[in-house]
Tab-separated table of C-alpha atoms in Angstrom:
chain	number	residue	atom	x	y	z
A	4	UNK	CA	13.703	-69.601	-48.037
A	5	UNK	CA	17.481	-70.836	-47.235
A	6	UNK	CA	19.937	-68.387	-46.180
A	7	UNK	CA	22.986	-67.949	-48.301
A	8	UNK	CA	25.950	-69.799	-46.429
A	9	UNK	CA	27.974	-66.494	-47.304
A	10	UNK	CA	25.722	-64.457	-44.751
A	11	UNK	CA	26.130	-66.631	-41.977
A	12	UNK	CA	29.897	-66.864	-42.510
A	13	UNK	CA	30.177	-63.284	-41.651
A	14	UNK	CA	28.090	-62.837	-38.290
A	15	UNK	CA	30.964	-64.222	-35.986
A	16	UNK	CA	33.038	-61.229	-37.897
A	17	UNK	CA	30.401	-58.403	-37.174
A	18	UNK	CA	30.248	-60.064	-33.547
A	19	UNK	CA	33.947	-59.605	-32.895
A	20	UNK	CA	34.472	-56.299	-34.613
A	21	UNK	CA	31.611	-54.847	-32.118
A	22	UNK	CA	33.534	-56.261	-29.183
A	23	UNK	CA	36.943	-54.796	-30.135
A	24	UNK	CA	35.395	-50.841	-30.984
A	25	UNK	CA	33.589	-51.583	-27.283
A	26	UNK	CA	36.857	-52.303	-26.194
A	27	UNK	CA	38.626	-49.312	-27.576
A	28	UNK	CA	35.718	-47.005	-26.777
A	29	UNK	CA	35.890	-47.680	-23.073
A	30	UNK	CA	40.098	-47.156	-22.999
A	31	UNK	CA	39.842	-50.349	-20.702
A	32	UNK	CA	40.366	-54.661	-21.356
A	33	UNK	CA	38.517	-57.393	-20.261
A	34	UNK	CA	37.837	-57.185	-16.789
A	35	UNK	CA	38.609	-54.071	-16.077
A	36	UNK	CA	36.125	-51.712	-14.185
A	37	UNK	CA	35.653	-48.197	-16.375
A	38	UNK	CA	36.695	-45.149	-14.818
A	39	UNK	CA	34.309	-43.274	-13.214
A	40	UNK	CA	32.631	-40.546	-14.330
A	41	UNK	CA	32.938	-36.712	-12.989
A	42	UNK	CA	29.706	-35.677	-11.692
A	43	UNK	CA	28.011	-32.658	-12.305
A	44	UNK	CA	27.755	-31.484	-8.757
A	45	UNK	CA	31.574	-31.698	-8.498
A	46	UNK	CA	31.575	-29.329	-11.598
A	47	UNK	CA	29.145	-27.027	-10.107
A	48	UNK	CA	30.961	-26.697	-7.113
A	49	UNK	CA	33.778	-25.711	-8.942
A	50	UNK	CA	32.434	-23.158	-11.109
A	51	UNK	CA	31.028	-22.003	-7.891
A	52	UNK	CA	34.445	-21.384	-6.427
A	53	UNK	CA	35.579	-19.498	-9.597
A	54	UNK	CA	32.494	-17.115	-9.788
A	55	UNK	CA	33.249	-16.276	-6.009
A	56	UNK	CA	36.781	-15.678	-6.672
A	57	UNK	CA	36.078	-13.212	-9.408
A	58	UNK	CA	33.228	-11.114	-7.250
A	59	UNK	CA	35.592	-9.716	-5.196
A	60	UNK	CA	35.752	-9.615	-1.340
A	61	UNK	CA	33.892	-11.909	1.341
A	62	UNK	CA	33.196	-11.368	5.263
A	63	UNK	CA	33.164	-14.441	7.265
A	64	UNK	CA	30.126	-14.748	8.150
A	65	UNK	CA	30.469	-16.640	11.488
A	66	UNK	CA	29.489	-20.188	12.779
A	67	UNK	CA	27.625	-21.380	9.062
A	68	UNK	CA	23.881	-21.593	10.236
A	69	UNK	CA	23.431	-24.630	7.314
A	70	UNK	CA	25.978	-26.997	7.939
A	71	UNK	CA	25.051	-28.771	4.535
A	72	UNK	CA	25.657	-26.038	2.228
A	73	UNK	CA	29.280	-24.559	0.557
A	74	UNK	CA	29.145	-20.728	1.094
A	75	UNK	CA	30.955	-20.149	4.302
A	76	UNK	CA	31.953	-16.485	3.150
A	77	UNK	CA	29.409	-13.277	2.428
A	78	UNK	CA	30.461	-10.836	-0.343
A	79	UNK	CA	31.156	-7.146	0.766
A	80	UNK	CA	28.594	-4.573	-1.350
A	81	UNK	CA	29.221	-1.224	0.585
A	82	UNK	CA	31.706	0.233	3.890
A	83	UNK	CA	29.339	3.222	5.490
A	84	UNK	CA	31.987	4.688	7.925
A	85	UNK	CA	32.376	1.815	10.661
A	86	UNK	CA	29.206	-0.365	9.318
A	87	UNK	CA	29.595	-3.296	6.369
A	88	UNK	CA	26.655	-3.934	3.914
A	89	UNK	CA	26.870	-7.435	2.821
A	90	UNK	CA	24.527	-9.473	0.456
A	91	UNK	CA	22.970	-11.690	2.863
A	92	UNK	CA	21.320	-8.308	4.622
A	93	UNK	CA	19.886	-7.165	1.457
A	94	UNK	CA	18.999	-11.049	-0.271
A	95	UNK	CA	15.602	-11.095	1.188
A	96	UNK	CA	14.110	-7.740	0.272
A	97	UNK	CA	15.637	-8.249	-2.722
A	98	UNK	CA	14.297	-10.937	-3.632
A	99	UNK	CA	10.629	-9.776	-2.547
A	100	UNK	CA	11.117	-6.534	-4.684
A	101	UNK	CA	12.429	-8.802	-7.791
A	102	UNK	CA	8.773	-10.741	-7.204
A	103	UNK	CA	6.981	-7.402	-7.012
A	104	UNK	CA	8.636	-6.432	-9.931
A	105	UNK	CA	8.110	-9.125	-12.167
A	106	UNK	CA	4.384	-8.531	-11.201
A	107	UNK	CA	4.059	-5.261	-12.232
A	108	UNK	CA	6.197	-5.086	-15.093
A	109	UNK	CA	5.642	-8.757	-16.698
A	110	UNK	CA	1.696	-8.898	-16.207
A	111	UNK	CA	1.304	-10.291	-19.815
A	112	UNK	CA	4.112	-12.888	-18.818
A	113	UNK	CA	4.602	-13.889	-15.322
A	114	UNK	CA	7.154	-16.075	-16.000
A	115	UNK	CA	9.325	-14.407	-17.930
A	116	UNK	CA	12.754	-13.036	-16.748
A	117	UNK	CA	13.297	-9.339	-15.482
A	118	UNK	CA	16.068	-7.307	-17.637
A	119	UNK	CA	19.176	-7.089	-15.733
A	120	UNK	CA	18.897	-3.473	-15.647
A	121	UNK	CA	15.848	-3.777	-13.526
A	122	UNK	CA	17.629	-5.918	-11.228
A	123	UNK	CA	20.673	-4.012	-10.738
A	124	UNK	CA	18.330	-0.829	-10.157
A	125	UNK	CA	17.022	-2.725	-7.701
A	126	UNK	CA	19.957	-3.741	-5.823
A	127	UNK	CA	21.116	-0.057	-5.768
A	128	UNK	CA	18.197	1.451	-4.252
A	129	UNK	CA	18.063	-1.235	-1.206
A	130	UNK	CA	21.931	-0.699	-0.801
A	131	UNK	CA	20.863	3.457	-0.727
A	132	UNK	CA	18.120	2.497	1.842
A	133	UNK	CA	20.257	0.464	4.087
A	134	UNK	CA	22.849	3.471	3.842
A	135	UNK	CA	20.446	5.797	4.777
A	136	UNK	CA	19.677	3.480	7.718
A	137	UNK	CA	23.373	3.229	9.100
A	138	UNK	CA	23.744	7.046	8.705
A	139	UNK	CA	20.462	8.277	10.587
A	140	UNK	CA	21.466	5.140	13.685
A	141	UNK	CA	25.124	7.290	13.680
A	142	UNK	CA	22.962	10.689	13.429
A	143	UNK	CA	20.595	9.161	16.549
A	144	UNK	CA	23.574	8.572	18.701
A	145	UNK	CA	25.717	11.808	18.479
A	146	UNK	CA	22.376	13.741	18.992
A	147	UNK	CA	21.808	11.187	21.858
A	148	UNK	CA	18.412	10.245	20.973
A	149	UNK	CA	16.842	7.489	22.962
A	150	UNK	CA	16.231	4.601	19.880
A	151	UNK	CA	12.683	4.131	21.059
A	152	UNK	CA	12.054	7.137	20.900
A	153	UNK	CA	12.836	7.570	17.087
A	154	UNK	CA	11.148	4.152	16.638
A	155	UNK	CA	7.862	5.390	18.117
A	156	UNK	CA	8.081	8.667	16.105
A	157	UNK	CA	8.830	6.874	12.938
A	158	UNK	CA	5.910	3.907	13.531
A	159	UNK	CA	3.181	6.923	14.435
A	160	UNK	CA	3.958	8.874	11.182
A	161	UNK	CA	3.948	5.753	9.108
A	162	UNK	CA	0.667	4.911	10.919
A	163	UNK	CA	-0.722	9.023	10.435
A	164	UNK	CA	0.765	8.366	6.229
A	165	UNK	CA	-1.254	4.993	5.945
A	166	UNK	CA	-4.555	6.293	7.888
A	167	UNK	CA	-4.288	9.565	5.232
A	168	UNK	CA	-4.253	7.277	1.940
A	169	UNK	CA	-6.828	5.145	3.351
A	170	UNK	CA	-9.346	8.241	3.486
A	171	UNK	CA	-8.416	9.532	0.327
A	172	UNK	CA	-8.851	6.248	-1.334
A	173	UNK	CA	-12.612	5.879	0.430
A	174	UNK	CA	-11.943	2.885	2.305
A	175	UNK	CA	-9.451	0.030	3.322
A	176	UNK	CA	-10.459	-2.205	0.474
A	177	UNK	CA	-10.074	0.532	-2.291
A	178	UNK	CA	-6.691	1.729	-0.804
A	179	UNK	CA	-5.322	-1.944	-0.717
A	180	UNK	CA	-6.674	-2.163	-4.238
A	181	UNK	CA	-4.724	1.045	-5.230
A	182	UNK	CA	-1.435	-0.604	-3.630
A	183	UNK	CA	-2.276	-3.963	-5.703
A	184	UNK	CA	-2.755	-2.082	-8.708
A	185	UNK	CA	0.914	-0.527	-8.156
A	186	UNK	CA	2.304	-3.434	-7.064
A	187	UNK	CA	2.774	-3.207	-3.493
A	188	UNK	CA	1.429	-4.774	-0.473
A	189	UNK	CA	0.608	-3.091	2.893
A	190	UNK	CA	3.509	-3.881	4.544
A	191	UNK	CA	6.185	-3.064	1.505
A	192	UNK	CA	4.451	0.649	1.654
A	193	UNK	CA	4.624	0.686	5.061
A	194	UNK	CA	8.406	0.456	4.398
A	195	UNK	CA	8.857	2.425	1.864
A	196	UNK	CA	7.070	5.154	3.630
A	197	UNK	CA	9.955	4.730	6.602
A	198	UNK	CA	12.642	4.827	4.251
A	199	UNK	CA	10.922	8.251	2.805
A	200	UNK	CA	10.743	9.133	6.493
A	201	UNK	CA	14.212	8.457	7.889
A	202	UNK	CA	16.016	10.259	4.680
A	203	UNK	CA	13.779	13.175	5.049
A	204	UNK	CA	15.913	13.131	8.989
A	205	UNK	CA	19.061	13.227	7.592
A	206	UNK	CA	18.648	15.690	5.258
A	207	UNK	CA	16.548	17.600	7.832
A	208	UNK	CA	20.083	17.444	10.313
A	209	UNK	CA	22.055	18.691	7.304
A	210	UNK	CA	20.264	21.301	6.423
A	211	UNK	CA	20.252	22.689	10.044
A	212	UNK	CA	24.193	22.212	10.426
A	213	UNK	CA	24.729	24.064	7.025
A	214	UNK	CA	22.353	27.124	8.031
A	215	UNK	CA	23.911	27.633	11.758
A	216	UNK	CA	27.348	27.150	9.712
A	217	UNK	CA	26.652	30.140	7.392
A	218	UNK	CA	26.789	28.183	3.850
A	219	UNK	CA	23.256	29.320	2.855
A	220	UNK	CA	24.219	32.792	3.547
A	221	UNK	CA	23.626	35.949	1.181
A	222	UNK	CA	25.163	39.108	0.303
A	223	UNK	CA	23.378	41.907	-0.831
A	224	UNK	CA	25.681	41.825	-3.859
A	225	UNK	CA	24.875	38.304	-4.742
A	226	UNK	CA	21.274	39.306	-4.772
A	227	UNK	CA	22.136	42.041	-7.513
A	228	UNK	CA	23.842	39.666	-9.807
A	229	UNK	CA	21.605	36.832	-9.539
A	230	UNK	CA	18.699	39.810	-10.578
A	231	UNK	CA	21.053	41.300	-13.444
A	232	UNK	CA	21.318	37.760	-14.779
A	233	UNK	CA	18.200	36.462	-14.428
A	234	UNK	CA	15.980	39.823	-14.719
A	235	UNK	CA	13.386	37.631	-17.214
A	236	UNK	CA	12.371	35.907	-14.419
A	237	UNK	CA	10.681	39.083	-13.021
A	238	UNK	CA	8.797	40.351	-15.802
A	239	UNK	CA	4.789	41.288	-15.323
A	240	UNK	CA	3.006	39.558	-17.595
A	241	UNK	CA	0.487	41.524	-19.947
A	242	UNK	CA	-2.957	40.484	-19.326
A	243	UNK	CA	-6.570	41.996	-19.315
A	244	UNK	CA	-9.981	41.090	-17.547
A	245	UNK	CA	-12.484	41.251	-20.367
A	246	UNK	CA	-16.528	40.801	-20.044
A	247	UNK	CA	-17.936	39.205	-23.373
A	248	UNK	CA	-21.701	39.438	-24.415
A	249	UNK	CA	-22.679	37.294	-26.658
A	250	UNK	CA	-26.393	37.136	-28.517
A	251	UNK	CA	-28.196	34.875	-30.676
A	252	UNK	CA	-31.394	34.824	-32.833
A	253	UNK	CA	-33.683	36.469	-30.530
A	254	UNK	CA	-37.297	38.198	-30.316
A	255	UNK	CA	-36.731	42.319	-29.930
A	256	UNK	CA	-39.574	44.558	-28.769
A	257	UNK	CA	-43.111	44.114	-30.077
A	258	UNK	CA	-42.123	40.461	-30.950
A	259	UNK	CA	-39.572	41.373	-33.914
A	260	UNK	CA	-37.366	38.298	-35.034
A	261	UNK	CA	-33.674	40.122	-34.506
A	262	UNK	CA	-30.478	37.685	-35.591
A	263	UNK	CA	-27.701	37.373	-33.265
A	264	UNK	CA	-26.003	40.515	-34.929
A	265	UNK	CA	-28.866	42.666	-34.466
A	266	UNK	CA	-29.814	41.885	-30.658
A	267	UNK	CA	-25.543	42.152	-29.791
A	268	UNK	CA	-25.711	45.705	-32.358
A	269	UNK	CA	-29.235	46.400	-30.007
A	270	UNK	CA	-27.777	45.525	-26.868
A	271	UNK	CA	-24.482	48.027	-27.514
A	272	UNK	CA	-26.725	50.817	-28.090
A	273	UNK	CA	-28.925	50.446	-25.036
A	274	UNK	CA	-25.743	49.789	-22.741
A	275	UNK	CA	-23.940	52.753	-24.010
A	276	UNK	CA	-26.991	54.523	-23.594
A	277	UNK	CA	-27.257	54.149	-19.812
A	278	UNK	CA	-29.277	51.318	-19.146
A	279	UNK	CA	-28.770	48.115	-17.226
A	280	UNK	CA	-26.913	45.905	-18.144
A	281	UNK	CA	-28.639	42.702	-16.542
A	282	UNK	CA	-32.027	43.863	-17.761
A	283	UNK	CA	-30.798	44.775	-21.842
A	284	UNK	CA	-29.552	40.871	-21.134
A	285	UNK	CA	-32.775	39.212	-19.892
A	286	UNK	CA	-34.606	41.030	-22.244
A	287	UNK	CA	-32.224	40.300	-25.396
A	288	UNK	CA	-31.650	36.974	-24.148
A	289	UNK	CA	-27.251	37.259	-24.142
A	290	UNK	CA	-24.772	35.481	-22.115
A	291	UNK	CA	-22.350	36.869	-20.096
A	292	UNK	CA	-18.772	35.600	-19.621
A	293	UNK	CA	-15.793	37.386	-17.592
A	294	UNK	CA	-12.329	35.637	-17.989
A	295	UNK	CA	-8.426	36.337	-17.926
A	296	UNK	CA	-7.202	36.446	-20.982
A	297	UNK	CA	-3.538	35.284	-21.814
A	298	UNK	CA	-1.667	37.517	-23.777
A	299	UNK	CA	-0.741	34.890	-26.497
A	300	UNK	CA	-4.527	34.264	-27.039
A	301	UNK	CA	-6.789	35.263	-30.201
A	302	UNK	CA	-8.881	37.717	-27.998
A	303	UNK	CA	-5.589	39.347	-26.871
A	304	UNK	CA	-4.959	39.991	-30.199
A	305	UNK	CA	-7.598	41.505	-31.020
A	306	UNK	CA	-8.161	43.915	-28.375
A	307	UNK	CA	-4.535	45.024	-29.711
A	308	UNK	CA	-6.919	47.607	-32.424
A	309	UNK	CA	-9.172	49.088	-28.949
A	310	UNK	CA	-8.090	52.498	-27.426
A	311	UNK	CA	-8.579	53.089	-23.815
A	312	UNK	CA	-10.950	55.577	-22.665
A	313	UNK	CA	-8.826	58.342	-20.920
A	314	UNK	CA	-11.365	58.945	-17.672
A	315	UNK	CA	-12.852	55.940	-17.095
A	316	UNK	CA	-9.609	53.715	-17.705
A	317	UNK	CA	-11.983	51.244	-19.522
A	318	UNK	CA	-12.465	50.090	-23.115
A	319	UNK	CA	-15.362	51.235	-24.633
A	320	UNK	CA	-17.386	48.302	-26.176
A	321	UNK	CA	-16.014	47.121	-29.013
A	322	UNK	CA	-18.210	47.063	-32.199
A	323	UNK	CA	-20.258	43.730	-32.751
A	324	UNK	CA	-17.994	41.203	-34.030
A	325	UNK	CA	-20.094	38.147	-35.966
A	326	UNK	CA	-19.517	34.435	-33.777
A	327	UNK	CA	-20.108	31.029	-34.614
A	328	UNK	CA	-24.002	29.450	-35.199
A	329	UNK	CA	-25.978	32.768	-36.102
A	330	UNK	CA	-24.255	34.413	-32.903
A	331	UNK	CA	-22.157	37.667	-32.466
A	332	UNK	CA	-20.648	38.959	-28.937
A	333	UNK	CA	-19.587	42.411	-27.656
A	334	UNK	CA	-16.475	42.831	-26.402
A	335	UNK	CA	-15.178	44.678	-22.932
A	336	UNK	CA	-11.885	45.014	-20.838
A	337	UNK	CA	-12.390	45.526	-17.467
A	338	UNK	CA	-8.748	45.550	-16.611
A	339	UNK	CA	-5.730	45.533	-18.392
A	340	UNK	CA	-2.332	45.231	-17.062
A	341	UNK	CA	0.953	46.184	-19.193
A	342	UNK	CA	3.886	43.886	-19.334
A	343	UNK	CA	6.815	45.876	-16.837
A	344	UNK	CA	9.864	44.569	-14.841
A	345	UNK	CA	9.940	44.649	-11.426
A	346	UNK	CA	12.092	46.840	-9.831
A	347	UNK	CA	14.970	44.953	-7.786
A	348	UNK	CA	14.124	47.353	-4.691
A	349	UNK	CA	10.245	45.462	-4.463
A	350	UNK	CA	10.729	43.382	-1.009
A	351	UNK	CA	9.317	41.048	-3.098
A	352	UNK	CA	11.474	40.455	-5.836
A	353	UNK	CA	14.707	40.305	-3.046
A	354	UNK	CA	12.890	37.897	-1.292
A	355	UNK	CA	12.101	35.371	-4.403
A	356	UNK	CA	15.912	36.036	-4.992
A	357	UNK	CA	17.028	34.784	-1.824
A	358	UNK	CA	15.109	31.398	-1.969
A	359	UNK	CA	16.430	30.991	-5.279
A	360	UNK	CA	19.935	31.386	-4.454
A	361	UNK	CA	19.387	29.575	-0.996
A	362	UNK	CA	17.571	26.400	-3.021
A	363	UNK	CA	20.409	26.604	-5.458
A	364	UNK	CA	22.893	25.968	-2.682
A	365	UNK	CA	21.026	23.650	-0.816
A	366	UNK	CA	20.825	21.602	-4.093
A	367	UNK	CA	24.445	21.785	-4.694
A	368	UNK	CA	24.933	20.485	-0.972
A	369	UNK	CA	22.672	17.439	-1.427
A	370	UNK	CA	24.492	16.442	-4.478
A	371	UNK	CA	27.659	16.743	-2.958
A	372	UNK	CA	26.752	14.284	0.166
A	373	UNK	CA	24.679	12.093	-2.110
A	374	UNK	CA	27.436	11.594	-4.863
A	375	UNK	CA	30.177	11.486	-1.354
A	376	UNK	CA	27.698	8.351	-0.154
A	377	UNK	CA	27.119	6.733	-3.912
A	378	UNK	CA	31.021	6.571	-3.606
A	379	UNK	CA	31.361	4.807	-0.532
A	380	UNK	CA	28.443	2.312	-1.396
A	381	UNK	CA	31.389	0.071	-3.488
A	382	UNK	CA	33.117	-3.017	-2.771
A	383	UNK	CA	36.104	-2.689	-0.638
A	384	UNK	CA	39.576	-5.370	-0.094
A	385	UNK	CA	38.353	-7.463	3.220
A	386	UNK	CA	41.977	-6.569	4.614
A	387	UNK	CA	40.629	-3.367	5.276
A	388	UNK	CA	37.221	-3.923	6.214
A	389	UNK	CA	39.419	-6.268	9.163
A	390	UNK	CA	41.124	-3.178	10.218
């Protein structure tokens, strides 16, 4: 089949209008080189810059131990008294307890991506540890204890904590099994368990500077309001010991089939004739059951209608009330106590008032240092930091 002269007329036109939108595309003419491109790592270094500028503050962080990367400067997270948290002291454990984590909270999805929430929670609690840390090091040295000596004292009751759990979990296997199952190795308890440790001395050496400096003390008048206004608090509750009997379908004497309303109807008779109790029972075939009942309870309620008996101080037994399955029971209190407040002169009312008042206090102290230390752990301008 022969072309159509027309159609080869027009290649040398398609050929040249390529070349010229080439031409024009490319911003250059023939024989010139194109401009080079920007590349990507220029741009990343660059939008590296501008996300440091905008976190705030860095400390120099000396001679840069890799030569071939960019960061030179550290960013400031907290300033505890003389001491500077910066990231690079908290990247690794953070970075360990993002892993653990992700472990324990994306088991279905290992790969996914933690919320930032998580993360940030994170972050906070190692920046509250390392606080803690600078805090009890400044604590150590105006008490003037020797460092090994708290380092001894802290490995021994980490070792005492670890040797403890391992007992109660049956074994080494099961207890590392236990930490698995929680997410946590041996080691990450083992520091956890010093962090626990080393707050518990700071808060220890508060709460002896506050009692020798008289803040936890109480007046006798404090103890008066504090029982005036909280007088609920010391209210007897109403209960009762009560002894039930309780009979089913049973042979009587001379082999007569008695239901479990006739033996318990028997059984009161024979009791409240005088005879024993544990022998009327084996013979009659009953259970007995002595409990503490609530006052809130059904059987409370019911022992509302009973009198007491005048000289013994006991409940008679109660008529036979019908159960459940063929069954009835007897009913007796053994003890009943009336709801009453106690008086504010009982040594032990004053003393559950002082504790009360003294934990209130202590509370409001801890607060106070802890919200004091949440406000230092902040970024601060590196000018001062330098000073």
């Amino acid at each position: 089949m022969k072309e159509h002269p027309k159609n080869l007329r027009a290649w040398p036109r398609l050929l040249l209008g390529g070349l010229l939108a080439c031409l024009l595309s490319t911003g250059t003419t023939p024989g010139q080189k194109p401009a080079p491109r920007k590349k990507k790592a220029d741009k990343a270094v660059s939008g590296k810059q501008e996300s440091q500028n905008k976190q705030g503050p860095r400390a120099p962080l000396g001679p840069n131990p890799n030569p071939g990367t960019y960061r030179t400067y550290d960013e400031v997270l907290a300033l505890i008294g003389p001491h500077v948290i910066t990231e690079s002291m908290i990247r690794a454990p953070l970075k360990i307890a993002i892993e653990e984590a992700r472990g324990r909270i994306l088991s279905k999805d290992p790969q996914g991506r933690l919320p930032q929430r998580v993360i940030d929670s994170l972050k906070k609690d190692l920046l509250t540890r390392k606080a803690y840390d600078f805090l009890l090091a400044d604590r150590v040295t105006s008490l003037n204890i020797p460092t090994e000596a708290l380092e001894n004292y802290l490995k021994n009751q980490v070792e005492k904590i670890v040797e403890k759990r391992r007992i109660q979990a049956g074994g080494w296997p099961q207890f590392v099994r236990n930490l698995e199952r929680m997410g946590m190795s041996v080691q990450t308890f083992k520091k956890e368990e010093r962090s626990r440790l080393q707050r518990i001395l700071v808060r220890q050496e508060e709460v002896r500077k506050f009692l020798k400096g008289g803040e936890l003390q109480v007046t006798p008048t404090e103890l008066w309001e504090y029982y005036q206004e909280h007088k609920k608090d010391f209210v007897v509750t109403p209960d009762a010991k009560l002894r039930i009997l309780t009979f089913g379908p049973t042979k009587g004497p001379g082999g007569i089939e008695l239901s479990g309303l006739q033996a318990a109807r028997l059984a009161r008779k024979r009791i409240l004739a005088g005879e024993d109790l544990e022998k009327v029972l084996q013979e009659l075939g009953g259970d007995l059951q002595e409990l503490k009942v609530l006052p809130k309870s059904g059987v409370a309620k019911a022992l509302k209608a009973y009198t007491w008996d005048p000289k013994v101080q006991v409940l008679a037994y109660s008529p036979v009330r019908p159960f459940t399955r063929g069954r009835a029971r007897i009913l007796q209190v053994l003890e009943r106590r009336e709801g009453k407040t106690l008086p504010f002169q009982d040594p032990e009312v004053q003393r559950r008032i002082l504790a009360k008042i003294r934990e209130r206090r202590l509370r409001s102290i801890q607060l106070r240092q802890a919200w004091e230390q949440l406000n230092k752990i902040q970024a601060w301008p590196l000018d001062l930091i330098r000073r």
